[in-house]
PDB file of C-alpha atoms in Angstrom:
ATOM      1  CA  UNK E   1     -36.954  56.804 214.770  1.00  0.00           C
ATOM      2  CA  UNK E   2     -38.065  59.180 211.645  1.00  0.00           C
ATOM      3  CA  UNK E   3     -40.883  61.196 211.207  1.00  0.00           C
ATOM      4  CA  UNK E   4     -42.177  62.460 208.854  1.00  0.00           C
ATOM      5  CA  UNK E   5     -45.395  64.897 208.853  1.00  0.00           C
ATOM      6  CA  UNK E   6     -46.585  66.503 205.626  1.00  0.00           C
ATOM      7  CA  UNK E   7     -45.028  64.614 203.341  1.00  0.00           C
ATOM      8  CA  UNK E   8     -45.538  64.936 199.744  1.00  0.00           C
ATOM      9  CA  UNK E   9     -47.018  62.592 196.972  1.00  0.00           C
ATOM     10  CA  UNK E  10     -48.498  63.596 193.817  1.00  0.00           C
ATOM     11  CA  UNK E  11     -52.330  63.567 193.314  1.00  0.00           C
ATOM     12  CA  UNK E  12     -51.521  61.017 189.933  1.00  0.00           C
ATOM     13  CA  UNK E  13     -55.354  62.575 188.684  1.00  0.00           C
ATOM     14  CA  UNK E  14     -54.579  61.002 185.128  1.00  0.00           C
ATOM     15  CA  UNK E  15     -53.771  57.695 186.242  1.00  0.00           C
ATOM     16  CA  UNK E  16     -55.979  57.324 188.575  1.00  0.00           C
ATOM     17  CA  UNK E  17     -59.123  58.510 185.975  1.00  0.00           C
ATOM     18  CA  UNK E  18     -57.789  56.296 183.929  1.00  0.00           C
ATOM     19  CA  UNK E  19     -58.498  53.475 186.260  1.00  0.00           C
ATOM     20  CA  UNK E  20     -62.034  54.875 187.175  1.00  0.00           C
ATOM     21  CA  UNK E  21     -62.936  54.980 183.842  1.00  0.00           C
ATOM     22  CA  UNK E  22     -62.543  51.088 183.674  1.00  0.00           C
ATOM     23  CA  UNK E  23     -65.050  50.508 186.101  1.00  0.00           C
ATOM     24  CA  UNK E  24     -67.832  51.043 183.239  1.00  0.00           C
ATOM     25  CA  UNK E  25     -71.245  53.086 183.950  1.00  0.00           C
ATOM     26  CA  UNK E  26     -70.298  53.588 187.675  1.00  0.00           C
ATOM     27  CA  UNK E  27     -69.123  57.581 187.067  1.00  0.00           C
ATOM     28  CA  UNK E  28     -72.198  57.940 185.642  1.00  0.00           C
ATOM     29  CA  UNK E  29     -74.118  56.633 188.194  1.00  0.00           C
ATOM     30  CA  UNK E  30     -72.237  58.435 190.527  1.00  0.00           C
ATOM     31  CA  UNK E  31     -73.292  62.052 189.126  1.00  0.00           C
ATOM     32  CA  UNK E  32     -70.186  62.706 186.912  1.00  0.00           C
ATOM     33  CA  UNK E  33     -70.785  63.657 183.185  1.00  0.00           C
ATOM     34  CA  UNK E  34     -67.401  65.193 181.806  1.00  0.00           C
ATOM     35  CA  UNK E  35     -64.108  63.957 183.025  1.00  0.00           C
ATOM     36  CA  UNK E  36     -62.866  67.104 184.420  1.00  0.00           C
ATOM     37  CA  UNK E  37     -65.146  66.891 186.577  1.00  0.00           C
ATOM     38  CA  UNK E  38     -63.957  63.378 188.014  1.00  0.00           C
ATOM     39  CA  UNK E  39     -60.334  65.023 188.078  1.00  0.00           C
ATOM     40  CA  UNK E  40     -61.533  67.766 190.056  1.00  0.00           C
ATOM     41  CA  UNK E  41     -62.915  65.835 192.736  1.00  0.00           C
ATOM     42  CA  UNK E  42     -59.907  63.523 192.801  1.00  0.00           C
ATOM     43  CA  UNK E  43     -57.495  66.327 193.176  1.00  0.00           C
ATOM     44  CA  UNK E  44     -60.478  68.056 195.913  1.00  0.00           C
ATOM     45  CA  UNK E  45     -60.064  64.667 197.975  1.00  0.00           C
ATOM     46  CA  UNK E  46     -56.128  64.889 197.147  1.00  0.00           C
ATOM     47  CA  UNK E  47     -56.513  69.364 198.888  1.00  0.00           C
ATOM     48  CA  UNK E  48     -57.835  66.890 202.394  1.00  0.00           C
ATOM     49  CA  UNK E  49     -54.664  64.694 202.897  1.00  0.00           C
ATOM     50  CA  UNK E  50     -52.532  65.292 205.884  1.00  0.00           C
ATOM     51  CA  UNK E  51     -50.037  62.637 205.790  1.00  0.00           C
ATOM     52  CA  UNK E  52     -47.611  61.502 208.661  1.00  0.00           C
ATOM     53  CA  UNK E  53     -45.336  58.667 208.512  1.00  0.00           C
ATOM     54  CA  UNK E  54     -43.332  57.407 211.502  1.00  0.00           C
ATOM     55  CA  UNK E  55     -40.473  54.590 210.898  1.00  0.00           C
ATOM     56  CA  UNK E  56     -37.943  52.609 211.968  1.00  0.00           C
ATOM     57  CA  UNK E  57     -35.086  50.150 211.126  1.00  0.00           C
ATOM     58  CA  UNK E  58     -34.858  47.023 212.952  1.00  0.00           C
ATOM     59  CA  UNK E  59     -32.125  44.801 213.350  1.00  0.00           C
ATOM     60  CA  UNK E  60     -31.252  41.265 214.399  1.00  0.00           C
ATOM     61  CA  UNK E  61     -34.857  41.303 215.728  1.00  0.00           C
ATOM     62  CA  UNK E  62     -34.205  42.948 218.964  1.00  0.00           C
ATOM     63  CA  UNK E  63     -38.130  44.257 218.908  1.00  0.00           C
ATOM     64  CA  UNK E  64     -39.715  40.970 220.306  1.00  0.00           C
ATOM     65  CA  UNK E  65     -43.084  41.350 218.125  1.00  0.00           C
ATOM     66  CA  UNK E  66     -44.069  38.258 219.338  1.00  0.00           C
ATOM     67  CA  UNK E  67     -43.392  35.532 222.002  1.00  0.00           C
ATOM     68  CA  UNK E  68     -42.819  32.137 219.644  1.00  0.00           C
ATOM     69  CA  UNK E  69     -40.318  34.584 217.030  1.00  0.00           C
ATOM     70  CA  UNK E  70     -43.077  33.640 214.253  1.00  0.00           C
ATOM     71  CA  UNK E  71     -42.367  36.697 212.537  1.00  0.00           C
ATOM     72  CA  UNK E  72     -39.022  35.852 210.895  1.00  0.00           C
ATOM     73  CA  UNK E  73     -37.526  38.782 210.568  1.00  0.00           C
ATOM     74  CA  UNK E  74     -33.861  39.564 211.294  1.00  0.00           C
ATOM     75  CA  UNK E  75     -33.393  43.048 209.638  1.00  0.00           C
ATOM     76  CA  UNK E  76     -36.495  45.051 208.470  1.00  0.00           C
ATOM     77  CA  UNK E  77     -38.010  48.521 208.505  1.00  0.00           C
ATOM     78  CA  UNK E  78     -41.055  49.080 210.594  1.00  0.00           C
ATOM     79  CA  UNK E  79     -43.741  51.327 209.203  1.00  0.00           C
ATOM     80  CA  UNK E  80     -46.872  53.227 210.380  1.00  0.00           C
ATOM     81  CA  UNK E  81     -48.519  55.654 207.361  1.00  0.00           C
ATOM     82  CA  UNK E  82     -51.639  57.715 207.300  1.00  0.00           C
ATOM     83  CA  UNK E  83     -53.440  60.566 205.444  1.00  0.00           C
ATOM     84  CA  UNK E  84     -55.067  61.926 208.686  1.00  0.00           C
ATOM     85  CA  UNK E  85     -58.711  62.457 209.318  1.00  0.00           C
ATOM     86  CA  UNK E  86     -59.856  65.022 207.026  1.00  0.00           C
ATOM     87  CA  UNK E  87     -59.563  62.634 204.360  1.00  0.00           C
ATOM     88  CA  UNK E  88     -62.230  60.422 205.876  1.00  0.00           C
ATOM     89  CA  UNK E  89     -64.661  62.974 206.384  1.00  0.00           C
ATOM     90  CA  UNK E  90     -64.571  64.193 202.546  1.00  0.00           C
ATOM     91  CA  UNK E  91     -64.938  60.008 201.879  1.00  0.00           C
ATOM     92  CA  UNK E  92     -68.397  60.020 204.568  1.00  0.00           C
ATOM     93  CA  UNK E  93     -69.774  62.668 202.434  1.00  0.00           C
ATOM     94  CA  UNK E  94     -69.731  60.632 199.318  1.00  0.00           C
ATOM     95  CA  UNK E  95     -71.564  58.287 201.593  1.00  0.00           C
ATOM     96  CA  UNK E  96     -74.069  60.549 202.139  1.00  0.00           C
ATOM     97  CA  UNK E  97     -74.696  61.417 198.279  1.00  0.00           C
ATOM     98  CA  UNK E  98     -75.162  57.654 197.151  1.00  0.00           C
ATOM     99  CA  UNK E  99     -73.356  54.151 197.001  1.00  0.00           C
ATOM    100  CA  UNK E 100     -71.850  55.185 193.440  1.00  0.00           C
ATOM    101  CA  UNK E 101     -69.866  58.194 194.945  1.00  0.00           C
ATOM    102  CA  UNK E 102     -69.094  56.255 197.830  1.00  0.00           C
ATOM    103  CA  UNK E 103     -67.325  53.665 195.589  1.00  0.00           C
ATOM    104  CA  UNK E 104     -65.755  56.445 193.590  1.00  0.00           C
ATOM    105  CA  UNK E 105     -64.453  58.052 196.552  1.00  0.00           C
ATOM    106  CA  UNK E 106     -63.636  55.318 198.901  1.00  0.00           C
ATOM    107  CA  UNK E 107     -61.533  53.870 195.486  1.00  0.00           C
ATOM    108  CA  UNK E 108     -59.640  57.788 194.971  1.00  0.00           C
ATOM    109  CA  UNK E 109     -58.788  57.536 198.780  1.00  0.00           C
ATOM    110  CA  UNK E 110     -57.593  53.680 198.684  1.00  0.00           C
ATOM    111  CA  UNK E 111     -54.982  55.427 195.945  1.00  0.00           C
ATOM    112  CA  UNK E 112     -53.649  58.036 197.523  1.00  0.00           C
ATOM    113  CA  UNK E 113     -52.815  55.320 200.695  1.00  0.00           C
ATOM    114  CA  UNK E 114     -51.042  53.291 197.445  1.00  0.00           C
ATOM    115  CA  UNK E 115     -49.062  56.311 196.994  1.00  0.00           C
ATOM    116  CA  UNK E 116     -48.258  57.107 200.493  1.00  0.00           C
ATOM    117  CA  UNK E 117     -47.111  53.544 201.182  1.00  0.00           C
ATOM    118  CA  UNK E 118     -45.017  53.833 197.905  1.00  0.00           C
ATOM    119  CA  UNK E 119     -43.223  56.971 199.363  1.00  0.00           C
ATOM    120  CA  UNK E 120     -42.446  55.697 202.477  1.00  0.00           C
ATOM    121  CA  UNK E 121     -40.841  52.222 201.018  1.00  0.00           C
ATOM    122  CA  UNK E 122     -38.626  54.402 197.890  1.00  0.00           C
ATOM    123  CA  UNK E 123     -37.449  55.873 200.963  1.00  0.00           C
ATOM    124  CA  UNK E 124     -35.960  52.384 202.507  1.00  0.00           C
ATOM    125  CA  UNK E 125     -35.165  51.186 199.228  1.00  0.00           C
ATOM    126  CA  UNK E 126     -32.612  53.883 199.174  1.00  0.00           C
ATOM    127  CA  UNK E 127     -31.639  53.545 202.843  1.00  0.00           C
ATOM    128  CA  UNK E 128     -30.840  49.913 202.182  1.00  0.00           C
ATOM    129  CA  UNK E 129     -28.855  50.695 199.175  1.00  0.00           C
ATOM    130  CA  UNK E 130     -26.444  52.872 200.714  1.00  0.00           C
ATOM    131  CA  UNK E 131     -25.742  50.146 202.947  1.00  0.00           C
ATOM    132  CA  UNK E 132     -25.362  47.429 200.158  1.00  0.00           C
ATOM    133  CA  UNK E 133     -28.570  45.733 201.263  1.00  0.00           C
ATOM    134  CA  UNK E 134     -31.962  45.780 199.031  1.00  0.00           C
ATOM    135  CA  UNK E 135     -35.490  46.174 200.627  1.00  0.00           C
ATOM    136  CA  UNK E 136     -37.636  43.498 199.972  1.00  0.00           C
ATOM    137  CA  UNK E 137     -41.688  44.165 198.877  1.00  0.00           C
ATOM    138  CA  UNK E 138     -43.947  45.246 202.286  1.00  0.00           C
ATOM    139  CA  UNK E 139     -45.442  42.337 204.415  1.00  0.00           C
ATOM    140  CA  UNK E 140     -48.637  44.315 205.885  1.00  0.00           C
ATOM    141  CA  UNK E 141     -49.586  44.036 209.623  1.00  0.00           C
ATOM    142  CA  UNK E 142     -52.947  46.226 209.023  1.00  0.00           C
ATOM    143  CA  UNK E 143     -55.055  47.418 206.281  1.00  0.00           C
ATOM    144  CA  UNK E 144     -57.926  49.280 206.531  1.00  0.00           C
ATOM    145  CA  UNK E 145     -60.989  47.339 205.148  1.00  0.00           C
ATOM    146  CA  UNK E 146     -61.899  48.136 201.407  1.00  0.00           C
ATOM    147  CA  UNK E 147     -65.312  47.775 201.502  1.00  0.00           C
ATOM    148  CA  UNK E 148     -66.694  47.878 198.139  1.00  0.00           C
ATOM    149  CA  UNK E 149     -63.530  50.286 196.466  1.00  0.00           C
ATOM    150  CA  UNK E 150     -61.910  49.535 194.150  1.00  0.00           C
ATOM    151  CA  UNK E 151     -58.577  49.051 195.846  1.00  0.00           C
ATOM    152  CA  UNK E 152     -55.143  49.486 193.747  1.00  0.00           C
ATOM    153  CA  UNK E 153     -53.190  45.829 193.013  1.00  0.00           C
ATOM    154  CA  UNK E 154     -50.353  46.841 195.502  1.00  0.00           C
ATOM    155  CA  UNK E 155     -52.920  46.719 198.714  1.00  0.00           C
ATOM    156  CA  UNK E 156     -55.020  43.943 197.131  1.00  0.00           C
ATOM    157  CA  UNK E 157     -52.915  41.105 196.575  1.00  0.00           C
ATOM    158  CA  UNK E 158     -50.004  42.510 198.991  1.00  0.00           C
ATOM    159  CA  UNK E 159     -48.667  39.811 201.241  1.00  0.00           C
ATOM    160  CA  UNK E 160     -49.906  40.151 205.070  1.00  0.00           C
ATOM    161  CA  UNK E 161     -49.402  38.701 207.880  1.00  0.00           C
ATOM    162  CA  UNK E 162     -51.517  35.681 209.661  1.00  0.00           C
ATOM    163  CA  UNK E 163     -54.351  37.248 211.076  1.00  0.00           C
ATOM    164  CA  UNK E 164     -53.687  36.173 214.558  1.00  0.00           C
ATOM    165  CA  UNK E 165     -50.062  37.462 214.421  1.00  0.00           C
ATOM    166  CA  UNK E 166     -50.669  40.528 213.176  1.00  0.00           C
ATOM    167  CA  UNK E 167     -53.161  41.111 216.044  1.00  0.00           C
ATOM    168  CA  UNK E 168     -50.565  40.216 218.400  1.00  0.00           C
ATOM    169  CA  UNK E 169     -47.872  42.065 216.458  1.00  0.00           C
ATOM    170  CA  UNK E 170     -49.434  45.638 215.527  1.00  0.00           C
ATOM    171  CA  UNK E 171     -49.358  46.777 219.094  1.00  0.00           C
ATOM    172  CA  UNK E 172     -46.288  45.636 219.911  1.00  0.00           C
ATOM    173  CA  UNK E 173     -45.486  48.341 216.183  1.00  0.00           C
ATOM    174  CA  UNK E 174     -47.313  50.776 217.293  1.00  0.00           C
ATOM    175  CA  UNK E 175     -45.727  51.145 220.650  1.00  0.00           C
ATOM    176  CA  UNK E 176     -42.203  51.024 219.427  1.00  0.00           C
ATOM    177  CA  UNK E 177     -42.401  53.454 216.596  1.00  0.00           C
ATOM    178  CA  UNK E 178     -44.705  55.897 218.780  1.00  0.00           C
ATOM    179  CA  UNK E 179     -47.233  55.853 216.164  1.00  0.00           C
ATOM    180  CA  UNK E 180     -49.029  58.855 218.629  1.00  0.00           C
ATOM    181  CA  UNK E 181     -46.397  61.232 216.787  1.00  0.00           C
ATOM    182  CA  UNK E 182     -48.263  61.276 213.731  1.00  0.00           C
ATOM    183  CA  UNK E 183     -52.049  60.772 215.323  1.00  0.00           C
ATOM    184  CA  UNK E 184     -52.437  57.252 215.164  1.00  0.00           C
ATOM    185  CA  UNK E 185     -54.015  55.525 217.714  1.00  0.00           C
ATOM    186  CA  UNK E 186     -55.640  52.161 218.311  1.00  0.00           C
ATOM    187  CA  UNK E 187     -59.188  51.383 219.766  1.00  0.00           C
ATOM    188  CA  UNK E 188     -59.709  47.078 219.259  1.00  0.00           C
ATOM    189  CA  UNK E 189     -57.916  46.139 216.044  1.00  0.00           C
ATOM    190  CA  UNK E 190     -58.871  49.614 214.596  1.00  0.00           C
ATOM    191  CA  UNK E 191     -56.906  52.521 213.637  1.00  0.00           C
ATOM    192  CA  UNK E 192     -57.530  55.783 213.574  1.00  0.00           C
ATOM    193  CA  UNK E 193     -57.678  58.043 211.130  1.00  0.00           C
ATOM    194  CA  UNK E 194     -59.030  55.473 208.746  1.00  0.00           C
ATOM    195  CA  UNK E 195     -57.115  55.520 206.016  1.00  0.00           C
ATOM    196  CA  UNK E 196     -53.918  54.047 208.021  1.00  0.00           C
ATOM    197  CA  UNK E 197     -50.932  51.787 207.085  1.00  0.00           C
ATOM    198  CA  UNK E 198     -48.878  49.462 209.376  1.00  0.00           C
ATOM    199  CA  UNK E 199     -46.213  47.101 207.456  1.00  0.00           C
ATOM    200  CA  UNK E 200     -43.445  45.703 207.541  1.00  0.00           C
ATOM    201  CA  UNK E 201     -40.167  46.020 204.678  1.00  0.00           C
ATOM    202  CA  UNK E 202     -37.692  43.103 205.109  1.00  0.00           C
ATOM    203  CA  UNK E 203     -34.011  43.625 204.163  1.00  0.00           C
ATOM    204  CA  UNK E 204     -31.366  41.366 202.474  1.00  0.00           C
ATOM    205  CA  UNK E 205     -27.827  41.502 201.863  1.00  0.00           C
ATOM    206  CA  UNK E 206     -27.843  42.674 198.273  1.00  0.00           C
ATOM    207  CA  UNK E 207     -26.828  40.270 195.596  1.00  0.00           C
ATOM    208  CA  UNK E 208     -23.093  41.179 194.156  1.00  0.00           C
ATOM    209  CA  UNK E 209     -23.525  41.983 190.374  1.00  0.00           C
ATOM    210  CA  UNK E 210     -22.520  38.719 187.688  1.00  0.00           C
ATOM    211  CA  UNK E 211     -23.622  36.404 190.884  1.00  0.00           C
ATOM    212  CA  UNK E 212     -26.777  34.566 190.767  1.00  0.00           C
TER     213      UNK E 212
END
């Protein structure tokens, strides 16, 4: 098991301006007029975060996630990410101020839970290495819903799991990797705080170099 509270990602204010400016008058419409002022409230939403991260390598399946062994999964990292609850209540303020802001905010937030994810799987990446294996893209049990942000490519098109399995699956997660270390509980098919992760990073024997 490994834990991780506090961790640290950077706020990436350029990049993700960059991507807000795309989305045409909605700054605008949202109250912003310079962009310094959109970079200051990305890096105020960024001053919120209080990330946790609990994970866990699995191998030969010997976590029974489910009782028909759908999930095919011999060797994998289990994961459980989240940017606490602070950041949720600086997103329900937006709300408060008007749908524009809300988007704008909800689309900030959505990035720094990119980033987060990205953190935790560099970390297996390099785990894997050392032991001559590569870590495969995540396979997501749970996602937060989007809503109407503009979520970043790597949670929008990311591969997840069948519906029904993840339901049966994320508890089974959450209870081995003690998500309750880093404040993550479950109420339905829910998570709390909002902006929360679960997923899955499968590992392969790495390929020897001048093979195919």
């Amino acid at each position: 098991m490994r834990k991780i509270k506090r961790f640290k990602i950077t706020p990436r204010q350029k990049e993700i301006l960059r991507r807000l400016l795309r989305g045409g008058g909605l700054l605008r419409q949202a109250g912003f007029t310079t962009e310094l002022e959109v970079t200051k409230y990305i890096l105020e939403g960024f001053a919120t975060l209080n990330p946790g991260v609990v994970y866990e390598f699995n191998q030969d399946a010997h976590w029974e996630l489910d009782s028909e062994s759908a999930v095919h999964k011999e060797m994998f990292s289990a994961c459980a990410v989240t940017l606490g609850p602070t950041l949720e209540e600086w997103t329900a303020k937006a709300q408060a101020m008007s749908p524009s802001r809300e988007i704008v905010a909800s689309s900030v937030a959505f990035e720094f839970l990119k980033s987060a994810v990205v953190f935790v799987t560099d970390l297996i990446r390099e785990q894997a290495e050392k032991e001559e294996y590569e870590a495969l893209d995540p396979q997501f049990v749970y996602l937060p819903a989007f809503g109407t942000a503009d979520a970043p490519k790597l949670l929008r098109e990311s591969v997840r799991l069948e519906k029904t399995l993840a339901e049966k699956t994320l508890p089974v997660i959450l209870d081995k990797l003690q998500a309750g270390k880093v404040d993550i509980s479950a109420t339905a098919q829910t998570l709390t705080p909002f902006y929360t992760a679960v997923f899955l990073v499968p590992w392969q024997k790495a390929r020897k170099k001048g093979k195919k």
